[in-house]
Amino acid sequence: MKTKFTQKAIFYFFVLISIPAFTQNKIGRELILIDKDWRFSFGHLHDTKKDFGHAEGYFSYLTKTGFGDGPAAKDFDDRAWRKLDLPHDWAVEQPFSESASFSHGFKAAGKNFPEKSIGWYRKKITIPNEDLGKIISLKFDGVFRNSKVFFNGFYLGTEQSGYNGFEYDVTAYVNYGGENTIVVRADASMEEGWFYEGAGIYRHVYLQKTNPVRVVSNGTYVTSELKNNDASVTADVTIENKGNYKGSIEISQTIFNKENKQITAFSESIAAPEFYKTITHSSKLYVQNPLLWDIDSPNLYRLVTQIKQHGKIIDSYETPFGIRTIEFNAENGFFLNGKPLKLKGTNNHQDHAGIGTALPNEIQYYRIKKLKEMGSNAYRCSHHPPTPELLKACDELGMLVIDETRLMGINDYHLNDLKRMIERDRNHPSIFCWSVGNEEWNIEGGIVGERITNVMQDFAKSIDPTRPVTVGISSGFKSGISSVVEIMGYNYLGNGDIDAHRNQFKQQSGMGTEEGSTFATRGIYFTDDAKHYQSAYDKKPRPTFYSIEEGWKFYAERPYLAGVFFWTGFDYRGEPTPYGWPSVTSYFGMMDVCGFPKDNVFYLKSWWGKEPVLHLLPHWNWTGMEGKEIDVWAYSNCDEVELFLNKKSLGKKKMEQNGHLEWKVKYTPGTLEAIGYKNGKKIITEIKKTTGKAENVKLSLDKENILKGNVSVISVEVTDKNGLHIPTANDEINFSVKGGKILGVGNGDPTSLESDQFIDDISFSVITNFMEQKSESASVPKEMTNYDESKWTEAFKERDYKKQAPSYIYKGEFELKNNASANVVSFFYKKIGVETVVFVNGKKVEPSSEDPQKYILNTAILKEGKNTIHIAATPLQKVKDWDVMNTDPGIIQVSTPAASWKRKLFNGYAQIIIQKDENAKEVILSASAKDLRAVSLSVK
Ligand code: GAL
């Protein structure tokens, strides 16, 4: 039987378009990536003083427009703040703490850490006079979370979700021909998920400039029919008019193939929409003999939508797209382009070793490639919409995707998020299914769940009728959501009787949206609860959960099930089940957080992939275990495998479909060798050798990945004198880099509390007890003098600006937690006078050459604890009575240099992610370790 969706899909074959390219600079439209050169500082969750006085004003930014105060104000002095580039995740920079969140991997950020839960970002941009008349907007791909954005002090809005993209029109507030200030306040005190979510602006930000008559963001949507191998494409485009133009416009839609050859075009004149109105225009185009988008050949086309006014192009909007058909069949599973395809999927969260959620685009490709290498063809975005670059990677590399919204419900909060996800993503050929929820335990088994699903499902269809809808369901597969959802999403065999459900709901297609949840630590073969290490032999993890092999066999044997998504492809931060502190990452992954494979990868690769596989576990370094029995397993898709220890055969065994082989082997050091046979012929060999002691550090570049961009993934290991990888090595490796920077380090150890990043610490010391004395001299003293201590009064308190003294002496104090000689201590002075001299602890200090209002303070004149600052200055005069005069002398910044980069290997491996400077020819990474030969690697 076919689902409602399938019946439709038989007649409609859909052509899909993906999101606009990464940075567009087309005629009529500019999309400028503005990730570089932001200023960042922590604020405070509830102490407004520590939040730089934000929202303390008599009129707040909600009372009077343009009244953003504290850092939200246009002219706030952020010189002392840290400089950084996006994407940025401040949670990953923090140390670990037992009092931090289990879900978020015990990083010391979030609500229990009010001083690490608010992040302020500021950036200055220049907008030229020529842009007058254009619509200027800011586009954010995602900020975690609850972000408020200000532009030149104007409040633009709040986006609660940490996963939605959002956009603000700033046209009315622009300072043309000059400087403009963008400010973001992110509040990561609350969690949206039960897994690591990062904190801050962890996705890209763009400045967009368009004509007032323009394609709205995510404003293209294309469906088509495929008949006799020709695609008839319907390209809808929504156009808005943010100006006063009245008259006709011409809309043209042109399709290009991947060689950039124009395939077909269509154009038509229509009346422009009225002021602030939109219209949706539909065109039909034909593509003869299209090259279909498939997982093995992800063919993409490009649609260029242009708007012309009086013959001139005023907007150009580009959309890569792919042509393919999808179909769910309740009897026979899933079909891509008319051919049956078992979904071999994984669930994944969005963080990676060393860098948290701030993934450069290159890492999206790295991760999707790793999953494809395992034979996987499908990816479930659990449990929220992903960053656009993940979908771009899936489109380009051929990975099917379930795109999932965050929270179930039928009000604006929920439906609006769902709508934005679908409108943003509905053109990606990789997406084959929308998921409107996951394991909503409160509602899944009852009538409320049924009602909500009915609304969300129909709502999704109203925006995109071309894809079916699923929900991941865990508590029983009988009533509630499971009785109405279009594609039943089974979360775990142990949660109910899947065959019984299917027999009751024969019309309903189904797939395993989650399966597995097994525990394994890479390179560990004996569970050690004291150390929080779980053996990597695939086993049933808990009474109601099943091994990866049991899970795959179940789904593989049932054609009616479209496929399965294992929990998870990669380990992630948080949810360190079955343990807790000090374990900080999950144990569920087929790969660890770096992407180093656990043995399960080879089980799946054997039965999911196409190439011959032969993998042995464990390693063969078991000093002290001589004569003891060790379980040796082989993962392979060969017909037979023969195992040898030191050339002596231990027997040839027949491989069962979707199975594995086991031997009990008494440990003797040497060579364990397996030979795989197909149709009686030797086709593959695998060797595990006992290694000698560690001698060399080895660095290897992930070559697959270096073609794209400046970011590289490098594996770190140690080898013996014969160059053999040592699988038990846990050496600490030190790193240094030239021509670029290190973004993060990791090693896949779920219990590692080592730093992910080594960055300079920036802290502030506020000047307190700020006092003044009048001076009768019109010039400021050149040397420190002794002042009558009884004469100090509170600075600026009684100031009569009409009768100011010729000059003033101010005195204040600041505390230093320590006075380490490596610290760089700077006083960022804010003008409180005209001619100014500054003394610290009685010594005159000079302004720096780069900034006359910055003083770099030599630590020789500073001390731990209380320090004194004197400022002698002739006063600033008011020009107008109502001028508000600065009374804040500025702030002391203490920059403590980071320790040098290092990471221990974990069972033989660590990973380091490096980024080449844009102008450098190469980046050179050096690695050294105690008693080992050091090594350098150059990436061009
Ligand atoms: C599921 C849940 C996942 C993850 C997993 C761990 O119930 O949907 O998000 O928590 O359990 O086993």
Coordinates of C-alpha atoms in Angstrom, one line a residue, residues 300-825:
L300 CA 23.1 20.0 -9.2
Y301 CA 21.7 22.7 -11.5
R302 CA 21.6 26.4 -10.9
L303 CA 18.5 28.6 -11.2
V304 CA 19.1 32.3 -11.7
T305 CA 16.1 34.5 -10.9
Q306 CA 16.4 38.1 -12.2
I307 CA 14.1 41.0 -11.8
K308 CA 14.4 43.8 -14.5
Q309 CA 13.0 47.3 -14.3
H310 CA 13.0 49.3 -17.6
G311 CA 15.4 46.6 -19.0
K312 CA 17.9 47.0 -16.2
I313 CA 18.6 44.1 -13.9
I314 CA 17.7 45.2 -10.3
D315 CA 18.0 41.9 -8.6
S316 CA 19.6 38.6 -9.2
Y317 CA 19.0 35.6 -6.9
E318 CA 20.9 32.4 -7.4
T319 CA 19.8 29.0 -6.4
P320 CA 21.7 25.7 -6.9
F321 CA 19.2 22.9 -7.4
G322 CA 18.9 19.2 -8.1
I323 CA 16.3 17.0 -9.8
R324 CA 15.2 13.8 -8.2
T325 CA 12.1 12.0 -7.2
I326 CA 11.3 10.5 -3.8
E327 CA 8.7 8.0 -2.8
F328 CA 7.7 6.2 0.4
N329 CA 5.9 2.9 -0.1
A330 CA 4.3 1.2 2.9
E331 CA 5.1 -2.2 1.4
N332 CA 8.5 -1.7 -0.1
G333 CA 10.2 1.2 1.7
F334 CA 11.9 4.2 0.2
F335 CA 12.6 4.9 -3.5
L336 CA 15.0 7.5 -4.9
N337 CA 14.5 8.2 -8.6
G338 CA 12.2 5.3 -8.8
K339 CA 14.8 2.8 -7.4
P340 CA 14.5 1.2 -4.0
L341 CA 17.0 2.6 -1.5
K342 CA 17.4 1.4 2.1
L343 CA 18.1 4.4 4.3
K344 CA 21.4 3.7 6.0
G345 CA 21.4 6.6 8.4
T346 CA 22.8 8.2 11.4
N347 CA 21.5 10.8 13.8
N348 CA 23.9 13.7 14.6
H349 CA 24.3 16.7 16.8
Q350 CA 26.2 19.7 15.4
D351 CA 29.4 20.0 17.6
H352 CA 32.9 18.7 16.8
A353 CA 36.0 18.1 18.8
G354 CA 38.0 21.2 19.8
I355 CA 35.6 23.7 18.2
G356 CA 32.2 23.0 19.8
T357 CA 29.4 24.3 17.6
A358 CA 31.5 26.9 15.8
L359 CA 32.2 24.7 12.7
P360 CA 34.0 26.2 9.7
N361 CA 32.4 25.1 6.5
E362 CA 35.2 22.7 5.8
I363 CA 34.3 20.7 8.8
Q364 CA 30.8 20.1 7.6
Y365 CA 32.3 18.5 4.5
Y366 CA 34.7 16.5 6.6
R367 CA 31.9 15.1 8.7
I368 CA 29.6 14.2 5.8
K369 CA 32.5 12.6 4.0
K370 CA 33.3 10.5 7.0
L371 CA 29.7 9.3 7.2
K372 CA 29.7 8.5 3.5
E373 CA 33.0 6.6 3.9
M374 CA 31.1 4.4 6.4
G375 CA 28.5 3.6 3.7
S376 CA 25.9 5.9 5.2
N377 CA 23.5 7.6 2.8
A378 CA 21.2 9.4 5.2
Y379 CA 21.5 12.0 8.0
R380 CA 18.9 13.0 10.6
C381 CA 19.4 16.5 12.0
S382 CA 18.6 15.7 15.6
H383 CA 16.9 17.6 17.0
H384 CA 16.7 21.1 15.3
P385 CA 17.3 22.8 11.9
P386 CA 21.0 22.6 11.0
T387 CA 23.3 25.3 9.7
P388 CA 22.8 26.0 5.9
E389 CA 26.3 24.7 5.1
L390 CA 25.5 21.3 6.4
L391 CA 22.7 21.0 3.9
K392 CA 25.0 22.4 1.2
A393 CA 27.5 19.7 2.0
C394 CA 24.8 17.0 1.9
D395 CA 23.5 18.4 -1.5
E396 CA 27.0 18.4 -3.0
L397 CA 28.2 15.1 -1.6
G398 CA 25.0 13.1 -1.9
M399 CA 23.6 12.5 1.6
L400 CA 19.8 12.3 2.2
V401 CA 18.6 14.4 5.1
I402 CA 15.7 14.4 7.6
D403 CA 15.3 18.1 8.7
E404 CA 13.8 18.4 12.1
T405 CA 12.1 21.3 14.0
R406 CA 12.9 21.8 17.6
L407 CA 9.6 21.8 19.6
M408 CA 6.1 20.4 18.9
G409 CA 3.2 22.7 19.3
I410 CA 0.5 24.5 17.4
N411 CA 1.2 28.1 18.4
D412 CA 3.3 30.8 16.7
Y413 CA 6.5 29.8 18.6
H414 CA 6.3 26.3 17.2
L415 CA 4.6 26.8 13.8
N416 CA 6.6 29.8 12.9
D417 CA 9.9 27.9 13.6
L418 CA 8.6 25.1 11.4
K419 CA 7.6 27.4 8.7
R420 CA 11.0 29.2 8.7
M421 CA 12.8 25.8 8.6
I422 CA 10.7 24.6 5.6
E423 CA 10.9 27.9 3.7
R424 CA 14.7 28.1 4.2
D425 CA 15.4 24.4 3.4
R426 CA 12.7 23.1 1.0
N427 CA 14.8 23.5 -2.1
H428 CA 17.6 21.2 -1.0
P429 CA 17.5 18.0 -3.0
S430 CA 19.1 16.2 -0.1
I431 CA 16.1 16.7 2.2
F432 CA 13.6 13.9 1.7
C433 CA 11.5 14.2 4.9
W434 CA 10.5 16.8 7.5
S435 CA 10.4 15.8 11.1
V436 CA 8.1 17.8 13.3
G437 CA 9.2 16.3 16.6
N438 CA 11.1 13.8 18.6
E439 CA 10.2 11.7 21.7
E440 CA 7.7 14.1 23.1
W441 CA 7.0 11.9 26.1
N442 CA 4.3 14.1 27.5
I443 CA 2.1 13.8 24.5
E444 CA 3.2 11.0 22.1
G445 CA 0.9 8.3 23.3
G446 CA -2.3 10.3 23.6
I447 CA -4.9 12.5 22.0
V448 CA -2.9 15.7 22.5
G449 CA -0.1 14.3 20.5
E450 CA -2.5 13.2 17.8
R451 CA -4.0 16.6 17.5
I452 CA -0.7 18.5 17.5
T453 CA 0.7 16.1 14.9
N454 CA -2.3 16.6 12.7
V455 CA -1.8 20.3 12.7
M456 CA 1.9 20.4 12.3
Q457 CA 1.8 17.8 9.5
D458 CA -0.9 19.6 7.5
F459 CA 0.9 22.9 8.2
A460 CA 4.1 21.5 6.8
K461 CA 2.3 20.2 3.7
S462 CA 0.8 23.6 3.2
I463 CA 4.3 25.0 2.7
D464 CA 5.9 22.0 1.0
P465 CA 3.5 19.3 -0.3
T466 CA 6.5 17.5 -1.9
R467 CA 7.8 15.8 1.2
P468 CA 6.4 13.5 3.8
V469 CA 6.4 14.2 7.5
T470 CA 7.7 12.1 10.3
V471 CA 8.0 12.2 14.1
G472 CA 10.5 10.1 16.2
I473 CA 8.3 8.2 18.6
S474 CA 9.5 6.2 21.7
S475 CA 6.8 5.4 24.1
G476 CA 4.9 2.6 22.6
F477 CA 3.9 2.3 18.9
K478 CA 0.1 2.1 19.2
S479 CA -1.9 5.3 19.8
G480 CA -1.4 9.0 19.8
I481 CA 1.1 10.4 17.3
S482 CA 1.9 7.0 15.9
S483 CA -1.7 6.5 14.8
V484 CA -1.7 9.7 12.6
V485 CA 1.9 10.5 11.6
E486 CA 2.5 10.0 7.9
I487 CA 5.8 8.3 8.2
M488 CA 6.1 6.4 11.4
G489 CA 9.4 7.2 13.1
Y490 CA 10.3 4.3 15.3
N491 CA 12.8 5.2 18.1
Y492 CA 14.2 1.9 19.3
L493 CA 13.1 -1.7 18.9
G494 CA 12.9 -2.0 22.6
N495 CA 10.2 0.6 22.9
G496 CA 7.4 -1.4 21.3
D497 CA 6.4 -4.1 18.8
I498 CA 7.2 -2.6 15.4
D499 CA 5.7 -5.6 13.4
A500 CA 2.5 -5.4 15.5
H501 CA 2.2 -1.6 14.8
R502 CA 2.8 -2.2 11.1
N503 CA 0.1 -4.9 11.0
Q504 CA -2.4 -2.5 12.6
F505 CA -1.4 0.5 10.3
K506 CA -0.7 -1.2 7.0
Q507 CA -1.1 2.0 5.0
Q508 CA 1.6 3.8 7.0
S509 CA 5.2 3.9 5.9
G510 CA 7.9 3.6 8.6
M511 CA 11.5 3.9 9.3
G512 CA 13.8 3.6 12.4
T513 CA 14.4 7.3 13.3
E514 CA 16.6 6.1 16.2
E515 CA 18.3 2.8 16.9
G516 CA 21.4 1.7 18.8
S517 CA 22.3 4.0 21.6
T518 CA 25.1 1.6 22.3
F519 CA 28.1 2.5 24.4
A520 CA 31.6 2.2 23.1
T521 CA 34.9 4.0 23.7
R522 CA 37.3 4.1 20.8
G523 CA 40.2 1.7 21.3
I524 CA 38.9 0.2 24.6
Y525 CA 38.2 -3.5 24.7
F526 CA 37.6 -4.1 28.4
T527 CA 34.9 -2.1 30.1
D528 CA 36.3 -0.2 33.1
D529 CA 33.5 1.5 35.1
A530 CA 36.0 3.1 37.4
K531 CA 37.6 4.9 34.5
H532 CA 34.3 5.4 32.6
Y533 CA 35.5 3.4 29.6
Q534 CA 33.1 1.1 27.7
S535 CA 34.4 -1.7 25.6
A536 CA 34.0 -1.2 21.9
Y537 CA 32.8 -4.7 21.1
D538 CA 29.3 -4.2 19.8
K539 CA 26.9 -5.4 22.5
K540 CA 23.4 -4.9 23.9
P541 CA 23.9 -1.8 26.0
R542 CA 20.8 -1.9 28.3
P543 CA 18.0 -4.4 28.7
T544 CA 15.6 -2.6 26.4
F545 CA 18.2 -1.5 23.8
Y546 CA 19.9 -3.6 21.1
S547 CA 23.4 -3.8 19.6
I548 CA 24.2 -2.2 16.2
E549 CA 24.2 -5.6 14.6
E550 CA 20.8 -6.6 16.1
G551 CA 19.4 -3.3 15.1
W552 CA 20.6 -3.4 11.5
K553 CA 19.5 -7.0 11.0
F554 CA 16.0 -6.1 12.1
Y555 CA 15.7 -3.3 9.6
A556 CA 17.6 -5.0 6.8
E557 CA 15.2 -8.0 7.0
R558 CA 12.0 -6.0 6.7
P559 CA 11.4 -4.4 3.2
Y560 CA 8.5 -2.4 4.6
L561 CA 10.9 -0.4 6.8
A562 CA 12.5 2.3 4.7
G563 CA 15.7 2.2 6.8
V564 CA 17.2 3.1 10.0
F565 CA 19.1 6.0 11.6
F566 CA 21.6 4.9 14.3
W567 CA 22.1 7.0 17.4
T568 CA 24.7 8.5 16.5
G569 CA 27.2 8.9 13.7
F570 CA 29.6 10.9 15.8
D571 CA 30.0 11.2 19.6
Y572 CA 29.0 14.6 20.8
R573 CA 29.4 16.7 24.0
G574 CA 26.9 16.1 26.7
E575 CA 24.7 13.1 27.5
P576 CA 27.7 11.0 28.8
T577 CA 25.3 8.1 29.5
P578 CA 25.8 5.6 31.2
Y579 CA 28.2 7.7 33.3
G580 CA 28.2 11.3 34.5
W581 CA 30.9 13.6 35.7
P582 CA 33.8 13.5 34.9
S583 CA 32.7 12.0 31.6
V584 CA 31.8 14.9 29.3
T585 CA 30.9 13.4 25.9
S586 CA 28.5 10.7 24.7
Y587 CA 29.5 7.1 24.1
F588 CA 26.9 6.5 21.4
G589 CA 28.9 7.4 18.3
M590 CA 30.0 5.1 15.6
M591 CA 32.9 7.5 15.5
D592 CA 34.3 9.6 18.4
V593 CA 33.9 13.4 18.6
C594 CA 36.9 13.8 16.2
G595 CA 35.6 11.4 13.6
F596 CA 38.1 8.6 14.4
P597 CA 36.3 5.3 13.8
K598 CA 35.2 3.0 16.6
D599 CA 35.0 -0.6 15.4
N600 CA 31.3 -0.4 14.7
V601 CA 32.1 1.8 11.7
F602 CA 33.6 -1.3 10.1
Y603 CA 30.5 -3.4 10.8
L604 CA 28.4 -0.9 9.1
K605 CA 30.8 -0.3 6.3
S606 CA 30.8 -4.1 5.6
W607 CA 27.0 -4.2 5.1
W608 CA 26.3 -0.7 4.0
G609 CA 29.2 0.0 1.7
K610 CA 30.1 -1.4 -1.7
E611 CA 33.8 -2.1 -1.3
P612 CA 35.3 -5.2 0.3
V613 CA 35.9 -4.7 4.0
L614 CA 38.0 -6.8 6.5
H615 CA 38.6 -5.4 9.9
L616 CA 39.9 -7.1 13.0
L617 CA 39.5 -6.1 16.6
P618 CA 41.0 -5.6 19.1
H619 CA 44.6 -4.3 18.5
W620 CA 47.4 -6.7 19.3
N621 CA 49.3 -4.8 22.1
W622 CA 48.4 -6.8 25.2
T623 CA 51.6 -6.8 27.3
G624 CA 50.9 -8.7 30.6
M625 CA 48.0 -10.7 29.0
E626 CA 50.3 -13.4 27.5
G627 CA 48.5 -16.7 27.5
K628 CA 45.1 -15.2 28.3
E629 CA 42.2 -15.6 26.0
I630 CA 41.2 -12.6 23.9
D631 CA 38.0 -12.2 21.8
V632 CA 39.0 -11.6 18.3
W633 CA 36.2 -10.3 16.0
A634 CA 36.3 -9.8 12.3
Y635 CA 34.0 -7.4 10.5
S636 CA 33.8 -8.2 6.8
N637 CA 31.6 -8.6 3.8
C638 CA 33.7 -11.5 2.5
D639 CA 32.1 -15.0 2.2
E640 CA 34.8 -16.5 4.5
V641 CA 37.6 -15.2 6.7
E642 CA 40.6 -17.2 7.9
L643 CA 42.5 -16.0 11.0
F644 CA 46.2 -16.6 11.6
L645 CA 48.3 -15.9 14.7
N646 CA 52.0 -15.8 13.8
K647 CA 51.3 -17.7 10.6
K648 CA 49.4 -20.5 12.3
S649 CA 45.8 -20.8 11.1
L650 CA 43.1 -20.5 13.8
G651 CA 40.4 -21.6 11.3
K652 CA 38.4 -20.4 8.4
K653 CA 34.8 -19.3 9.2
K654 CA 31.8 -18.6 7.0
M655 CA 30.4 -15.1 7.3
E656 CA 26.6 -14.9 7.8
Q657 CA 24.8 -12.0 6.0
N658 CA 24.9 -8.9 8.3
G659 CA 26.9 -10.7 10.9
H660 CA 30.5 -10.8 12.2
L661 CA 33.0 -13.6 13.1
E662 CA 34.5 -14.4 16.5
W663 CA 37.6 -16.4 17.6
K664 CA 39.0 -16.9 21.1
V665 CA 42.7 -16.4 20.8
K666 CA 45.4 -16.9 23.5
Y667 CA 47.5 -13.8 23.4
T668 CA 51.1 -14.1 22.1
P669 CA 52.7 -11.0 20.8
G670 CA 53.3 -11.0 17.1
T671 CA 51.1 -10.8 14.0
L672 CA 47.4 -11.5 13.9
E673 CA 46.4 -11.8 10.3
A674 CA 43.0 -12.3 8.6
I675 CA 42.4 -13.2 5.0
G676 CA 39.1 -12.6 3.3
Y677 CA 37.7 -14.8 0.5
K678 CA 35.0 -14.1 -2.0
N679 CA 33.9 -17.0 -4.2
G680 CA 36.8 -18.9 -2.9
K681 CA 39.3 -16.3 -3.9
K682 CA 41.6 -14.3 -1.5
I683 CA 40.5 -10.7 -1.9
I684 CA 41.6 -8.8 1.1
T685 CA 44.1 -9.1 4.1
E686 CA 44.1 -7.4 7.4
I687 CA 47.0 -7.3 9.9
K688 CA 47.3 -6.3 13.5
K689 CA 50.9 -6.3 14.8
T690 CA 52.3 -6.0 18.2
T691 CA 54.3 -2.8 18.1
G692 CA 57.6 -1.7 19.6
K693 CA 57.9 1.3 21.9
A694 CA 57.0 4.8 20.7
E695 CA 59.7 6.8 18.9
N696 CA 58.1 9.3 16.5
V697 CA 55.3 11.8 16.4
K698 CA 53.4 11.6 13.2
L699 CA 51.0 14.2 11.7
S700 CA 48.8 13.4 8.7
L701 CA 46.6 15.7 6.8
D702 CA 43.1 14.7 5.9
K703 CA 43.6 15.1 2.1
E704 CA 40.0 14.7 1.3
N705 CA 39.4 17.9 3.0
I706 CA 42.1 20.2 1.9
L707 CA 40.6 21.2 -1.4
K708 CA 38.0 23.5 0.3
G709 CA 39.1 26.6 2.1
N710 CA 41.8 27.3 4.6
V711 CA 40.8 24.9 7.4
S712 CA 42.6 21.5 7.7
V713 CA 42.0 18.5 9.9
I714 CA 45.2 16.8 11.0
S715 CA 45.5 13.5 12.8
V716 CA 48.2 13.1 15.4
E717 CA 49.7 9.7 16.4
V718 CA 52.9 8.1 17.5
T719 CA 54.7 5.3 15.8
D720 CA 57.5 2.8 16.7
K721 CA 60.8 2.4 14.9
N722 CA 59.1 0.6 12.0
G723 CA 56.5 3.3 11.6
L724 CA 53.7 1.2 13.1
H725 CA 50.9 3.2 14.7
I726 CA 50.8 2.6 18.5
P727 CA 47.1 1.9 19.4
T728 CA 47.7 2.3 23.1
A729 CA 49.7 5.5 23.1
N730 CA 48.6 8.3 25.4
D731 CA 51.5 10.7 25.1
E732 CA 51.0 14.4 25.5
I733 CA 51.8 16.3 22.3
N734 CA 52.8 20.0 22.2
F735 CA 51.9 22.0 19.1
S736 CA 52.9 25.3 17.5
V737 CA 51.9 26.8 14.3
K738 CA 53.2 29.4 11.8
G739 CA 51.2 31.0 9.0
G740 CA 47.9 30.4 10.6
K741 CA 46.2 29.5 13.8
I742 CA 44.9 26.5 15.7
L743 CA 41.2 26.3 16.1
G744 CA 40.9 23.4 18.5
V745 CA 42.2 20.1 19.7
G746 CA 40.5 16.9 20.7
N747 CA 41.2 13.2 21.1
G748 CA 37.9 11.3 21.5
D749 CA 38.4 10.5 25.2
P750 CA 35.0 10.9 26.8
T751 CA 36.6 11.6 30.2
S752 CA 39.2 14.1 29.0
L753 CA 39.0 17.4 30.9
E754 CA 41.9 18.9 28.9
S755 CA 41.4 22.3 27.3
D756 CA 39.8 22.3 23.8
Q757 CA 41.3 25.7 23.1
F758 CA 44.2 27.8 24.4
I759 CA 43.3 31.4 24.0
D760 CA 44.5 34.5 25.9
D761 CA 42.3 35.3 28.9
I762 CA 41.0 38.8 28.9
S763 CA 39.6 40.3 32.2
F764 CA 38.7 43.7 33.3
S765 CA 39.4 45.6 36.4
V766 CA 37.1 48.6 37.1
I767 CA 38.4 51.8 38.6
T768 CA 36.6 52.4 41.9
N769 CA 36.6 55.0 44.6
F770 CA 37.0 57.7 41.9
M771 CA 37.6 61.0 43.7
E772 CA 38.7 64.5 42.7
Q773 CA 40.5 67.6 43.9
K774 CA 40.4 71.0 42.3
S775 CA 43.7 72.6 41.2
E776 CA 44.3 76.2 40.7
S777 CA 46.9 75.6 38.0
A778 CA 45.8 75.8 34.4
S779 CA 48.5 73.3 33.4
V780 CA 48.6 69.7 34.5
P781 CA 51.6 68.5 36.7
K782 CA 54.3 66.7 34.9
E783 CA 55.3 64.7 38.0
M784 CA 53.5 63.0 40.7
T785 CA 53.0 65.3 43.8
N786 CA 51.7 64.7 47.2
Y787 CA 48.1 65.6 47.6
D788 CA 46.3 66.5 50.8
E789 CA 44.4 63.2 51.4
S790 CA 41.7 65.0 53.4
K791 CA 40.6 67.0 50.4
W792 CA 39.3 64.3 48.1
T793 CA 35.6 64.4 47.2
E794 CA 33.6 62.1 45.0
A795 CA 34.5 62.8 41.3
F796 CA 32.0 64.8 39.3
K797 CA 29.4 64.7 42.1
E798 CA 29.0 68.5 42.7
R799 CA 30.4 69.6 39.3
D800 CA 29.1 73.0 38.2
Y801 CA 30.1 72.9 34.5
K802 CA 29.7 76.7 34.3
K803 CA 32.3 77.2 37.0
Q804 CA 34.9 74.5 36.6
A805 CA 38.3 74.8 38.1
P806 CA 41.3 75.4 35.8
S807 CA 42.3 71.7 36.3
Y808 CA 41.5 68.7 38.4
I809 CA 43.3 65.8 39.9
Y810 CA 41.4 62.5 40.0
K811 CA 42.3 59.5 42.1
G812 CA 41.0 55.9 41.8
E813 CA 41.8 52.3 42.6
F814 CA 41.8 49.1 40.7
E815 CA 42.5 45.5 41.9
L816 CA 44.7 43.0 40.2
K817 CA 44.0 39.4 41.0
N818 CA 47.7 38.7 40.2
N819 CA 50.6 40.5 38.7
A820 CA 52.2 37.9 36.6
S821 CA 55.0 39.3 34.5
A822 CA 53.6 37.7 31.3
N823 CA 50.3 39.7 31.7
V824 CA 49.7 42.6 29.4
V825 CA 47.9 45.3 31.4

